[in-house]
mmCIF file of C-alpha atoms in Angstrom:
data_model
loop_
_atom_site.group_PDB
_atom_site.id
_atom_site.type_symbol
_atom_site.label_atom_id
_atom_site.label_comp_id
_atom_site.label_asym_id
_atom_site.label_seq_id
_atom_site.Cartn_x
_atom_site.Cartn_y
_atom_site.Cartn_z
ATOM 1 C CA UNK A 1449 71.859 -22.470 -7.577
ATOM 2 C CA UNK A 1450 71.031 -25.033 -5.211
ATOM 3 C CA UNK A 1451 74.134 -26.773 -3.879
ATOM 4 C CA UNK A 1452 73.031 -30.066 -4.595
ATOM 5 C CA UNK A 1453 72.604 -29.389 -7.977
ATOM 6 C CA UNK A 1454 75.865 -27.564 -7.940
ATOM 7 C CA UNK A 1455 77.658 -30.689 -6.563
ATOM 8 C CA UNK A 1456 76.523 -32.930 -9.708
ATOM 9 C CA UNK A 1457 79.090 -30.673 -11.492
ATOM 10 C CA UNK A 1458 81.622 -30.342 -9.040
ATOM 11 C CA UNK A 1459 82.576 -33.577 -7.256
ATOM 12 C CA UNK A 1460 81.055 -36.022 -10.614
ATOM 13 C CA UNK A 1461 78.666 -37.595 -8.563
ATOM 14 C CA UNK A 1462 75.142 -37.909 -8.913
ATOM 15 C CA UNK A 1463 73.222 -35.883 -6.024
ATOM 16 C CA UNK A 1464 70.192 -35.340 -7.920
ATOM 17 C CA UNK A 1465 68.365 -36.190 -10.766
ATOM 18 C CA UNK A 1466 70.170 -36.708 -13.994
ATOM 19 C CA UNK A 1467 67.963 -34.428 -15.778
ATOM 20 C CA UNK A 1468 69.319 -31.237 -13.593
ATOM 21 C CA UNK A 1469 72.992 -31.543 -15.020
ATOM 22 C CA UNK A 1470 71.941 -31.683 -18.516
ATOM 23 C CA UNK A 1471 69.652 -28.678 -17.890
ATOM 24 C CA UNK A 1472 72.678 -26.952 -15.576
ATOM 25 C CA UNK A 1473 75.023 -27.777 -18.328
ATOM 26 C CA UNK A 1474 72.608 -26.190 -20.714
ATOM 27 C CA UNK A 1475 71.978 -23.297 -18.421
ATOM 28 C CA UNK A 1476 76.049 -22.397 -18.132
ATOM 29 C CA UNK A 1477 77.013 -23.221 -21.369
ATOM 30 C CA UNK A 1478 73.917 -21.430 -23.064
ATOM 31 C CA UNK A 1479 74.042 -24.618 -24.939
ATOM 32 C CA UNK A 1480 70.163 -26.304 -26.010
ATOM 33 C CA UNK A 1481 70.377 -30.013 -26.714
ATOM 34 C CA UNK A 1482 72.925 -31.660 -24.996
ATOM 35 C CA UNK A 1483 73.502 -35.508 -24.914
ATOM 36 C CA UNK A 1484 74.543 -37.817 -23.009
ATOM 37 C CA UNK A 1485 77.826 -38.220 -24.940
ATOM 38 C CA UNK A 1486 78.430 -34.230 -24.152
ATOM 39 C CA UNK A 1487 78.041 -34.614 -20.925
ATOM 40 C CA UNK A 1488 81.683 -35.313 -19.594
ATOM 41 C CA UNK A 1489 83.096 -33.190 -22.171
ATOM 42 C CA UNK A 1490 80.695 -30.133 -21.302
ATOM 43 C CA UNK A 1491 81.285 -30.423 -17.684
ATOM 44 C CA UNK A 1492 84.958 -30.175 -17.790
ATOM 45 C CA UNK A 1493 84.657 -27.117 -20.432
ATOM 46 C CA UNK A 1494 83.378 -25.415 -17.577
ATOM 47 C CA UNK A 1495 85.541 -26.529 -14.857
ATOM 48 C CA UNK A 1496 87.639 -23.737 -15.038
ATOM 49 C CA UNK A 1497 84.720 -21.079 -14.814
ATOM 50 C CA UNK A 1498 82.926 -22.858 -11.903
ATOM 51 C CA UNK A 1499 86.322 -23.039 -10.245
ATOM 52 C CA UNK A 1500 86.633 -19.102 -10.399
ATOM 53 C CA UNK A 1501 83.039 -18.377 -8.960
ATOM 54 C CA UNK A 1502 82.717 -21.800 -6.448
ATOM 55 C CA UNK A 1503 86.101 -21.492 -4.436
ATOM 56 C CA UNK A 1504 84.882 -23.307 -1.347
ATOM 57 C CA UNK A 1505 86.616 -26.884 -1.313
ATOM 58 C CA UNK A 1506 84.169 -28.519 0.115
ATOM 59 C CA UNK A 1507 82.897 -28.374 -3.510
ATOM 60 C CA UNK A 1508 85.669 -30.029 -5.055
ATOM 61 C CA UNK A 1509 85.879 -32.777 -2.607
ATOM 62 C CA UNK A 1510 84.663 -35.457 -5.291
ATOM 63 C CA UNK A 1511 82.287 -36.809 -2.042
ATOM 64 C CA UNK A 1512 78.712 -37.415 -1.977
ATOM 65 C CA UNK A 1513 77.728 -35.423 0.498
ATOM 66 C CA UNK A 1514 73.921 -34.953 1.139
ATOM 67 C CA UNK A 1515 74.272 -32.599 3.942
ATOM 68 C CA UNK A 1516 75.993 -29.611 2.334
ATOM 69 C CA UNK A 1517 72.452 -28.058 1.692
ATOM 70 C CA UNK A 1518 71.451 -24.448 0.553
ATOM 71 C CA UNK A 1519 71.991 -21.911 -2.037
ATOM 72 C CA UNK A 1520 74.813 -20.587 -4.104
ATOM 73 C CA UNK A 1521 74.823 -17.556 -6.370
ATOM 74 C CA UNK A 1522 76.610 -18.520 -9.449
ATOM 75 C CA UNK A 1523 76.710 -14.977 -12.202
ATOM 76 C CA UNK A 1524 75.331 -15.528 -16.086
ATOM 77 C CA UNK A 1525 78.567 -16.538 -17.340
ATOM 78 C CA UNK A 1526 79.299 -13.728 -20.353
ATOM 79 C CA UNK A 1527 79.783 -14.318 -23.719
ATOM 80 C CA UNK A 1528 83.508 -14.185 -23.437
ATOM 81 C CA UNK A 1529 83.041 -16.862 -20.916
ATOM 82 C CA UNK A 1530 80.708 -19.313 -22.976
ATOM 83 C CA UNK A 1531 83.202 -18.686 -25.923
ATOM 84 C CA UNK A 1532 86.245 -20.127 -23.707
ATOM 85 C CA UNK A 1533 83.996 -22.673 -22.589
ATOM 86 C CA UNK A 1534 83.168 -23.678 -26.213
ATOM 87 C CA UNK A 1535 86.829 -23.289 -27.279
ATOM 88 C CA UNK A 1536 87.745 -25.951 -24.292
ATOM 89 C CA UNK A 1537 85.022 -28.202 -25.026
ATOM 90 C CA UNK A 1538 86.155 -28.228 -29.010
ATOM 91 C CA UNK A 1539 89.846 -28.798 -27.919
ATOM 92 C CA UNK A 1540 89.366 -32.350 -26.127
ATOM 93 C CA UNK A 1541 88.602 -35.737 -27.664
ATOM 94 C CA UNK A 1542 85.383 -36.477 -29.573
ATOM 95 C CA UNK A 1543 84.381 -40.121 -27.821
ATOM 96 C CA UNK A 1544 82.505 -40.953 -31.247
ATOM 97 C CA UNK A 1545 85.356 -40.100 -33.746
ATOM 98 C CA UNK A 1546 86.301 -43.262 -35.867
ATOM 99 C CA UNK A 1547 82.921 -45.140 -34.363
ATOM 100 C CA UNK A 1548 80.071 -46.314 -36.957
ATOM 101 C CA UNK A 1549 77.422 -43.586 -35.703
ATOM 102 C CA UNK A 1550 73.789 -43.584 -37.572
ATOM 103 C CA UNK A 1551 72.251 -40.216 -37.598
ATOM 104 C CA UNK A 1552 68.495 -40.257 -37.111
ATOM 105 C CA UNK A 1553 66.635 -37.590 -38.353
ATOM 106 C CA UNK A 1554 63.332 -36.369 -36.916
#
């Protein structure tokens, strides 16, 4: 993965485009369809996961940091691991419960 990319969901800061954490967040969680309002939520589901295959703390400096450049090989989490990551993401607060929401359907 590059490292920028990997830095959008290790530090929460932005060092690329928006669209690469939904699609990393997709990618990890094996999750299609993610929004916006998932996207906290979804990226500290995996925390613990990226934690255990990223130990370098340069990662989890929570700097933007332009010049830590390159490639890291991050494994296909397994199923166990997408289940915990599900499981984590269930367990917090929903940032919509109690709010007037309008479902649209397409």
């Amino acid at each position: 993965m590059d490292i920028q990319r990997l830095r959008n969901l290790t530090t929460g800061r932005l060092h690329t485009e928006i669209g690469h954490v939904y699609e990393d967040l997709e990618a990890i969680t094996g999750e299609r369809g993610l929004m916006t309002h998932m996207l906290p939520r979804a990226a500290r589901a995996i925390e613990p996961w990226l934690r255990e295959h990223v130990s370098d703390p340069r990662f989890w400096d929570g700097e933007y940091d332009t010049t830590h450049i390159g490639e890291h090989v991050l494994p296909e989490p397994t199923t166990d691991d997408r289940a915990a990551m599900l499981e984590r993401y269930k367990a917090q607060p929903n940032p919509l419960e109690g709010k007037d929401v309008i479902a649209v359907h397409v």
